[in-house]
PDB file of C-alpha atoms in Angstrom:
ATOM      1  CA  UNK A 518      28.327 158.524  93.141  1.00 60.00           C
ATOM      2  CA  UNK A 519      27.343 156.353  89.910  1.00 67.00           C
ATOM      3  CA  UNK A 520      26.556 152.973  91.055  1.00 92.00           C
ATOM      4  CA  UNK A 521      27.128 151.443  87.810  1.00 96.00           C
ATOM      5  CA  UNK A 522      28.321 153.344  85.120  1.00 96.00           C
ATOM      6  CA  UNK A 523      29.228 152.621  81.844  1.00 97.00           C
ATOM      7  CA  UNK A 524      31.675 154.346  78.833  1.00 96.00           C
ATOM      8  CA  UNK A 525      31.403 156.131  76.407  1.00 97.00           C
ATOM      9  CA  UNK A 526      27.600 156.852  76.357  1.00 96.00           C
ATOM     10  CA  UNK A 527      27.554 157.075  72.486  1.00 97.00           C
ATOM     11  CA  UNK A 528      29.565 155.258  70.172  1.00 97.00           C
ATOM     12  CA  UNK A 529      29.889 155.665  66.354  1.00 97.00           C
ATOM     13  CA  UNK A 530      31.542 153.734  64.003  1.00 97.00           C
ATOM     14  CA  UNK A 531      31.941 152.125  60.621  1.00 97.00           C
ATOM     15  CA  UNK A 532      31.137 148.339  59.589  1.00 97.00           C
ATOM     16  CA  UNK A 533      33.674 146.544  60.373  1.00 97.00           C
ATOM     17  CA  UNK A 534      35.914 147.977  63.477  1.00 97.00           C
ATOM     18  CA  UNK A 535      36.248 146.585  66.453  1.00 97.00           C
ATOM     19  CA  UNK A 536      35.049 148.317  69.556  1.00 97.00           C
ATOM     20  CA  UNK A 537      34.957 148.467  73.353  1.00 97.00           C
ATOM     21  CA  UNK A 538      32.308 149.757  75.671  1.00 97.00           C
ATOM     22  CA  UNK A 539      33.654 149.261  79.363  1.00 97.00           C
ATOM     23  CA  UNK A 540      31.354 148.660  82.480  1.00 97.00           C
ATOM     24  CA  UNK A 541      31.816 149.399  86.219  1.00 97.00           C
ATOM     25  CA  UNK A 542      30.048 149.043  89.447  1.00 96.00           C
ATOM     26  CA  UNK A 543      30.504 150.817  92.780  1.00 96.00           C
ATOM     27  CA  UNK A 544      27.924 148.680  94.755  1.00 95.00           C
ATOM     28  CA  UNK A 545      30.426 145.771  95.571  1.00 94.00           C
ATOM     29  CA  UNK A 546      28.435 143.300  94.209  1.00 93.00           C
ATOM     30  CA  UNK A 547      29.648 139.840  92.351  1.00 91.00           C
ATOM     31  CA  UNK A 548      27.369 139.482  89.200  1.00 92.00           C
ATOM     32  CA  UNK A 549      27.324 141.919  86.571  1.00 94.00           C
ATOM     33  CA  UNK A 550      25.247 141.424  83.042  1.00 94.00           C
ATOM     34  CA  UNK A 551      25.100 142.999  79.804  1.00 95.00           C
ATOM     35  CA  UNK A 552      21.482 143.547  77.770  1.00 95.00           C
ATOM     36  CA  UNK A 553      20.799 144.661  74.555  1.00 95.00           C
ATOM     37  CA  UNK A 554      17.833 147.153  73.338  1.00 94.00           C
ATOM     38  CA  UNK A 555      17.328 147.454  69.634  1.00 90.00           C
ATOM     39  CA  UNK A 556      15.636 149.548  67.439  1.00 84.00           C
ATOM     40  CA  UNK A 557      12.023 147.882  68.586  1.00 82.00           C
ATOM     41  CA  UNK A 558      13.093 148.496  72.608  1.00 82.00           C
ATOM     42  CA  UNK A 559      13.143 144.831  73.520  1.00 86.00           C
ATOM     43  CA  UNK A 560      15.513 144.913  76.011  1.00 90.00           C
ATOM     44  CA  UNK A 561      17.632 140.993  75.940  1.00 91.00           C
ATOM     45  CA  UNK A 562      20.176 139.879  78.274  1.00 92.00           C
ATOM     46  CA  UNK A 563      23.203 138.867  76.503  1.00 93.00           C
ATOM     47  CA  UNK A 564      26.074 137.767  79.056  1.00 90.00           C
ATOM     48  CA  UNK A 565      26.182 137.183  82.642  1.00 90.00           C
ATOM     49  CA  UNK A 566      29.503 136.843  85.015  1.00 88.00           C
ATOM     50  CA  UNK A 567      29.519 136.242  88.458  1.00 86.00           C
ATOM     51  CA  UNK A 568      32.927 136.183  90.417  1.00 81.00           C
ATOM     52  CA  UNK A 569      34.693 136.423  86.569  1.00 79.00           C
ATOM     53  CA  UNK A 570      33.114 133.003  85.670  1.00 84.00           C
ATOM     54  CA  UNK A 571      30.680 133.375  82.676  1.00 86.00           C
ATOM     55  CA  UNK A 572      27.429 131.511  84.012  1.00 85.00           C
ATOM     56  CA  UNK A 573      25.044 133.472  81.424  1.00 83.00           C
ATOM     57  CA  UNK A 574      25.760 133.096  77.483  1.00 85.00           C
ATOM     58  CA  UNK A 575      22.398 133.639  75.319  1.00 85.00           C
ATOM     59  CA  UNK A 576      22.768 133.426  71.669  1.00 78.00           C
ATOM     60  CA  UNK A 577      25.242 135.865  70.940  1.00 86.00           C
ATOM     61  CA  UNK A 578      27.434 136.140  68.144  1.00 89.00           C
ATOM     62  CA  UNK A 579      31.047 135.220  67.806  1.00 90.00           C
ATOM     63  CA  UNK A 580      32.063 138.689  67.798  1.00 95.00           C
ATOM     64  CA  UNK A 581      30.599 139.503  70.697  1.00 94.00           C
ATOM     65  CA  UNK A 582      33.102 139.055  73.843  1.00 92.00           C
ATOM     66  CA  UNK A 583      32.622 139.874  77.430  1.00 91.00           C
ATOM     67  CA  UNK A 584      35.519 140.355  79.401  1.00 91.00           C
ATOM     68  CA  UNK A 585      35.728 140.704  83.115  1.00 90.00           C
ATOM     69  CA  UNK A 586      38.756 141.996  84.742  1.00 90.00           C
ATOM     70  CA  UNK A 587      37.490 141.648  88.106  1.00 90.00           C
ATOM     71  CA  UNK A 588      34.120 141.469  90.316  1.00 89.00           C
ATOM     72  CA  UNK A 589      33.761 145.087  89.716  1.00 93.00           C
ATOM     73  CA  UNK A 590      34.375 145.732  85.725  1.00 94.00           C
ATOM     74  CA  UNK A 591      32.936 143.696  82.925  1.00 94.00           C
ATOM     75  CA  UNK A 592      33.363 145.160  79.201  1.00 95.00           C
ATOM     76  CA  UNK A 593      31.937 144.337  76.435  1.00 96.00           C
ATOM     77  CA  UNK A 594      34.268 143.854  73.127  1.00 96.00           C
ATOM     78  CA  UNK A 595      32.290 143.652  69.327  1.00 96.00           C
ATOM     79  CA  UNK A 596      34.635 142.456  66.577  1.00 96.00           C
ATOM     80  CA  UNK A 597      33.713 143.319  63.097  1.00 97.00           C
ATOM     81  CA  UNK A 598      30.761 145.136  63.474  1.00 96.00           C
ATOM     82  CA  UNK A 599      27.406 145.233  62.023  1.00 96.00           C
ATOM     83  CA  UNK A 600      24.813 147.213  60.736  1.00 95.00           C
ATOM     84  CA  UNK A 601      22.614 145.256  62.830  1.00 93.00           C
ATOM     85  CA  UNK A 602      24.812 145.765  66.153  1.00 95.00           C
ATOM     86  CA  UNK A 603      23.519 149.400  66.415  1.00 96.00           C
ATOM     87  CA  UNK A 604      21.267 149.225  69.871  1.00 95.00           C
ATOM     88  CA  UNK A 605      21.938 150.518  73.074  1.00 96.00           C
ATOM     89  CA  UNK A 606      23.751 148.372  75.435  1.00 97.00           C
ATOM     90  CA  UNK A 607      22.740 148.391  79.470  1.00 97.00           C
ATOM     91  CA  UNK A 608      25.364 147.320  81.961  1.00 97.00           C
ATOM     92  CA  UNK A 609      23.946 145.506  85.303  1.00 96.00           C
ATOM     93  CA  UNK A 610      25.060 144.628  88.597  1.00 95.00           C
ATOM     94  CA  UNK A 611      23.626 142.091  91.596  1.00 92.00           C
ATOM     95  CA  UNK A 612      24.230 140.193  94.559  1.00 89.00           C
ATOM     96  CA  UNK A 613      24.241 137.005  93.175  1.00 81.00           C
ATOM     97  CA  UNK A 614      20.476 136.511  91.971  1.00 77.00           C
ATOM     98  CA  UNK A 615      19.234 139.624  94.037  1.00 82.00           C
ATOM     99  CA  UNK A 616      17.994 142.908  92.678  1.00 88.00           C
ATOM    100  CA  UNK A 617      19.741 143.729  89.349  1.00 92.00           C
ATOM    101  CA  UNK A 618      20.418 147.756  88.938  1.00 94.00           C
ATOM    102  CA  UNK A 619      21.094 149.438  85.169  1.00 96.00           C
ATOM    103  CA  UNK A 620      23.422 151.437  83.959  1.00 96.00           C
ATOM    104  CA  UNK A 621      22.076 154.434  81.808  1.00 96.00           C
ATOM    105  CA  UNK A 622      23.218 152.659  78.970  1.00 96.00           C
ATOM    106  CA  UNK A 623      25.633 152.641  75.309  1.00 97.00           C
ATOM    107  CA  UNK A 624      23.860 154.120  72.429  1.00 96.00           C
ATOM    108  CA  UNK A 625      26.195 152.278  69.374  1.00 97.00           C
ATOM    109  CA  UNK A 626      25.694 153.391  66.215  1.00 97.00           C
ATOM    110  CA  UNK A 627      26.795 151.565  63.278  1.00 96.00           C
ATOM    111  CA  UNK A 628      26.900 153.386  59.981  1.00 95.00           C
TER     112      UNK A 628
ATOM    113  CA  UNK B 678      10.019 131.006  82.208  1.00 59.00           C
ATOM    114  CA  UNK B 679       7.415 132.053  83.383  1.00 60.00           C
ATOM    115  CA  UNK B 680       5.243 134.686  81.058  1.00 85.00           C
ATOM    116  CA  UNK B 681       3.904 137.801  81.510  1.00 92.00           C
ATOM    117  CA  UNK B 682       0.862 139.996  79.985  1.00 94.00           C
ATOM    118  CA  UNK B 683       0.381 143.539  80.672  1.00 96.00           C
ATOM    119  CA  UNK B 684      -2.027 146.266  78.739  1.00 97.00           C
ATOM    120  CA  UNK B 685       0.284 148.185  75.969  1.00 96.00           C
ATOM    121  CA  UNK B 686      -0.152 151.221  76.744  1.00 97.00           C
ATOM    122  CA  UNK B 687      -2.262 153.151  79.749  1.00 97.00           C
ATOM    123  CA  UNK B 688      -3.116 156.407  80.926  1.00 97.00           C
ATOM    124  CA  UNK B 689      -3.439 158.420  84.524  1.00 96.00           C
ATOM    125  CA  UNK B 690      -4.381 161.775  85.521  1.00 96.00           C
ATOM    126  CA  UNK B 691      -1.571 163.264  87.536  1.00 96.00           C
ATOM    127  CA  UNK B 692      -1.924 163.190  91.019  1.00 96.00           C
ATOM    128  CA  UNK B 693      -4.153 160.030  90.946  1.00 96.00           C
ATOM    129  CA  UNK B 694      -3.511 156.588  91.300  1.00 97.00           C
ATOM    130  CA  UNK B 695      -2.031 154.713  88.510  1.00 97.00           C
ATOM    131  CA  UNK B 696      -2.485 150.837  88.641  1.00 98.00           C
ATOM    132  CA  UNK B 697      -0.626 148.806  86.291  1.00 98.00           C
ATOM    133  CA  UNK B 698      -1.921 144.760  85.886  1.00 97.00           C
ATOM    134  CA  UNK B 699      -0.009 142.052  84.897  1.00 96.00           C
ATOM    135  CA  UNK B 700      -1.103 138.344  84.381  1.00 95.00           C
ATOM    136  CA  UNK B 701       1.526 135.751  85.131  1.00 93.00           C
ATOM    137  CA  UNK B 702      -0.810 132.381  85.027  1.00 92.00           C
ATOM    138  CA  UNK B 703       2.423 130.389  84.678  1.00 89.00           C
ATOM    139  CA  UNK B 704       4.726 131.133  87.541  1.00 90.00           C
ATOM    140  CA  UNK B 705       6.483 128.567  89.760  1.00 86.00           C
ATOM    141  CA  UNK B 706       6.260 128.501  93.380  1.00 82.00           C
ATOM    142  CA  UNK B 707       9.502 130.172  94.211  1.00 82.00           C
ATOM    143  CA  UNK B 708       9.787 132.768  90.975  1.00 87.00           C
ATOM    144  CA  UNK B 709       9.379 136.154  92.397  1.00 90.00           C
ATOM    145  CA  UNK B 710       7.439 139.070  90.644  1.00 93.00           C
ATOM    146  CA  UNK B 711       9.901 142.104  89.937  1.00 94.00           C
ATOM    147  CA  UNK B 712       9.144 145.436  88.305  1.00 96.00           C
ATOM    148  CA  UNK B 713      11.000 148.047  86.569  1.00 96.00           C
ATOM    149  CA  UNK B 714      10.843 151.285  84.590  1.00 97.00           C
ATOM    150  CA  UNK B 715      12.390 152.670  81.634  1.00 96.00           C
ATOM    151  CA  UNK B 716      12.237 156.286  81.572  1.00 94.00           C
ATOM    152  CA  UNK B 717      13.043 157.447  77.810  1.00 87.00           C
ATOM    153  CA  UNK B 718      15.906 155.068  76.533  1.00 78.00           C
ATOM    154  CA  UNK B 719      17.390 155.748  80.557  1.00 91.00           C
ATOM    155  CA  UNK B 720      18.633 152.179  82.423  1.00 94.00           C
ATOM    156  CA  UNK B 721      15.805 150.447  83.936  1.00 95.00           C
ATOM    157  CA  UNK B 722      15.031 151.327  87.253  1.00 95.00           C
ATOM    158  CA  UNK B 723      14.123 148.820  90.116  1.00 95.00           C
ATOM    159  CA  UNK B 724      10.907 149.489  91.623  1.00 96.00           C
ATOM    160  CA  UNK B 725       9.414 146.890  93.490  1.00 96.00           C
ATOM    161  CA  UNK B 726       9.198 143.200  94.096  1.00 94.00           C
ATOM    162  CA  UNK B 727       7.355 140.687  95.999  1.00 93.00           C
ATOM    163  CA  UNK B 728       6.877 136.443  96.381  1.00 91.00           C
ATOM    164  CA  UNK B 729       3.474 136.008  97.781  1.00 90.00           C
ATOM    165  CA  UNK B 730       2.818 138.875  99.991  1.00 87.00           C
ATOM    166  CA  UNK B 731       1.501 142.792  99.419  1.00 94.00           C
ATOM    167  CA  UNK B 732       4.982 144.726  99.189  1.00 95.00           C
ATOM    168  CA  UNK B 733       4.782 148.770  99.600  1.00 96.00           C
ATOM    169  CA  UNK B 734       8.353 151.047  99.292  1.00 96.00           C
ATOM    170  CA  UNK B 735       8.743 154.508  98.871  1.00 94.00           C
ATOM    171  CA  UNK B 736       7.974 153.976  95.219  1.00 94.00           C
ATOM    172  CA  UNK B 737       4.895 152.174  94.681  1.00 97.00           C
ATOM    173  CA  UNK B 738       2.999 149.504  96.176  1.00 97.00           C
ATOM    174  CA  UNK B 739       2.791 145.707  94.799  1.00 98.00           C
ATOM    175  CA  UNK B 740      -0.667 143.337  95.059  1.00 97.00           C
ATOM    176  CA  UNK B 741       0.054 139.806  94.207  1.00 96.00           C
ATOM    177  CA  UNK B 742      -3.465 137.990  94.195  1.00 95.00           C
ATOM    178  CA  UNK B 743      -3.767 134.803  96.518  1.00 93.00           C
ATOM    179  CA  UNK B 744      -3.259 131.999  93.696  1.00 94.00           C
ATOM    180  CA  UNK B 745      -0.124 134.316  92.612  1.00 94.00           C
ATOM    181  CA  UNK B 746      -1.386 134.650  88.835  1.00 94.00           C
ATOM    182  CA  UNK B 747      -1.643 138.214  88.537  1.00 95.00           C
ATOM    183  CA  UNK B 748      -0.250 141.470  90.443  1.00 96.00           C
ATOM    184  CA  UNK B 749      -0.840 145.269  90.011  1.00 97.00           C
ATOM    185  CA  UNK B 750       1.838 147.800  90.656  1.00 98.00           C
ATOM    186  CA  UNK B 751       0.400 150.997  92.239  1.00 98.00           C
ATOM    187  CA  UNK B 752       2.072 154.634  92.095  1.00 97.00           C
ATOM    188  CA  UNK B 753      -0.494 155.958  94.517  1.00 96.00           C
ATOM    189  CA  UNK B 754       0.434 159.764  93.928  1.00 94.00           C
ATOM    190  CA  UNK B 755       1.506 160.234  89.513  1.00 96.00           C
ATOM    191  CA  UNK B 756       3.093 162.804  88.990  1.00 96.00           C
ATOM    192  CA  UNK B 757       4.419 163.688  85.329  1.00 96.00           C
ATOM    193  CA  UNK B 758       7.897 161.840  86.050  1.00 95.00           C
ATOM    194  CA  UNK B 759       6.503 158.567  86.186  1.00 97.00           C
ATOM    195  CA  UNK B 760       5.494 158.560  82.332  1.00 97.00           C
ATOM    196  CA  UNK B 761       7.646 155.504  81.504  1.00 97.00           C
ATOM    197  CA  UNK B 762       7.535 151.880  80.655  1.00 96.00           C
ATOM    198  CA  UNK B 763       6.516 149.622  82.866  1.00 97.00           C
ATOM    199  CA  UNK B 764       7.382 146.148  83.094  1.00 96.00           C
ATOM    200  CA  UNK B 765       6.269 143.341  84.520  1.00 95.00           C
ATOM    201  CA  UNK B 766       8.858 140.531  85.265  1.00 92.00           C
ATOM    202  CA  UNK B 767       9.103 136.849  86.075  1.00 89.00           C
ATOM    203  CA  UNK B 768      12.629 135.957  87.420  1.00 82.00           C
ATOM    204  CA  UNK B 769      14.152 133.433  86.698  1.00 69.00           C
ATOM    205  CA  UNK B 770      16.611 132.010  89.033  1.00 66.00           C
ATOM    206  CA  UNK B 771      20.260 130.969  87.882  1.00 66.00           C
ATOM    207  CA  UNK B 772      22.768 129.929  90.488  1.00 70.00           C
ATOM    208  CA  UNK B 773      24.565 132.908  90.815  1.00 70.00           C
ATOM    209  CA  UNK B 774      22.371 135.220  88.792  1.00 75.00           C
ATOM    210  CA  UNK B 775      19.135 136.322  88.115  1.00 79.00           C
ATOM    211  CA  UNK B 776      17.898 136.497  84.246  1.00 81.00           C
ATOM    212  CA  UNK B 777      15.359 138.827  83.712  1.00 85.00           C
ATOM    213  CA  UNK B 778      13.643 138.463  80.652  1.00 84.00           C
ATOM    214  CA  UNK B 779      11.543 141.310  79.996  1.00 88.00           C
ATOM    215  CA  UNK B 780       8.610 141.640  77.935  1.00 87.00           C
ATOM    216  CA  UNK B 781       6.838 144.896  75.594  1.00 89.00           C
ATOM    217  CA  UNK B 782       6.235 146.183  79.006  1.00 94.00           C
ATOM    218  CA  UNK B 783       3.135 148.966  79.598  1.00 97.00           C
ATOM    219  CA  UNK B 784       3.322 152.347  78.341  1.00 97.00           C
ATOM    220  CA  UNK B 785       2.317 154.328  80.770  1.00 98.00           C
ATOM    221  CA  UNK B 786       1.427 158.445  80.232  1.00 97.00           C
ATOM    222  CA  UNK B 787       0.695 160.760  83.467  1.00 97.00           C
ATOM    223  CA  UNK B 788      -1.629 163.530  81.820  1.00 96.00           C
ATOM    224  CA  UNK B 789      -1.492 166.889  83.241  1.00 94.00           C
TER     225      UNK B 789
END
């Protein structure tokens, strides 16, 4: 069984739609993140939610919107997208501020 | 947070020991020194991590030097499925959450 897996695993689309990519863990745990890699593999965290209750917001932009249904599922909505949002996105999960585990990751391509 | 500095790129024989260094003259007291892998655009994998004490798993073993400043991460047996990037991470404690910030990470090639 995927302990956290994430949907779809590529993603291509034109400036300017909106898009999902959805996010779900098996492990039962209560904080789940989302990270971005671009083109240069840095890998930055983006969003954290623990119980549903945002406690991690870097500088994001306004189009970017994580949404968590419950302790097990947080997706990741981009309005109006960018060039400059193609990356791939990687889904994590912990117990609270214990060991974080990836997702294989969104490959977004913007064209 | 704390930052860390670890060699760009390195490179092992398979079947020998690989050691990975990373300097981290700025950590706190209670930050804890994590590592993970990326395996070719894959999800970072958890490998190892460790406070003040030597830390060994099934993966690889962790050496965190007495004034806590530095640590090496050492795959005692390569093989060719450990070429990956290595990194070397500082965590930073949020109530609740853990932000892991990571860096360039090493480069590390297992050579046939």
């Amino acid at each position: 069984d995927t302990a956290v897996s994430q949907t779809p695993k590529y993603l291509v689309t034109q400036m300017g739609n909106d898009k999902s990519i959805k996010c779900e863990q098996n492990l039962g745990h209560d904080t789940m993140y989302w990270y971005k890699q671009d083109s240069k593999k840095f890998l930055k965290i983006m969003f954290s939610y623990n119980n549903k209750e945002l406690i991690i917001n870097e500088t994001v932009p306004n189009r970017f919107s994580p949404k968590s249904p419950d302790k097990a599922h947080l997706n990741l909505h981009i309005n109006s997208l960018e060039l400059g949002d193609s990356a791939v996105y990687f889904c994590a999960s912990s117990q609270r501020s214990d060991t974080q585990y990836f997702g294989p990751g969104t490959r977004l391509t913007v064209l | 947070d704390a930052k860390t500095t670890q060699p760009t790129s390195m490179d092992c024989a398979e079947g020998r020991a690989a050691n990975l260094p990373c300097n981290h003259s700025t950590i706190s007291g209670n930050e804890y020194v994590y590592w993970y892998r990326q395996i070719h655009s894959q999800g970072p994998q958890y490998i190892i991590h460790g406070l003040k004490n030597n830390e060994t798993n099934e993966m690889a073993s962790l050496i965190i030097t007495e004034d806590r400043k530095s640590s090496t991460l050492i795959l005692p047996h390569a093989t060719l499925r450990d070429t990956a990037v290595y990194y070397c991470i500082v965590r930073a404690r949020i109530q609740g959450a853990q932000k892991l910030v990571f860096g360039q990470g090493t480069r590390l090639t297992i050579n046939p």
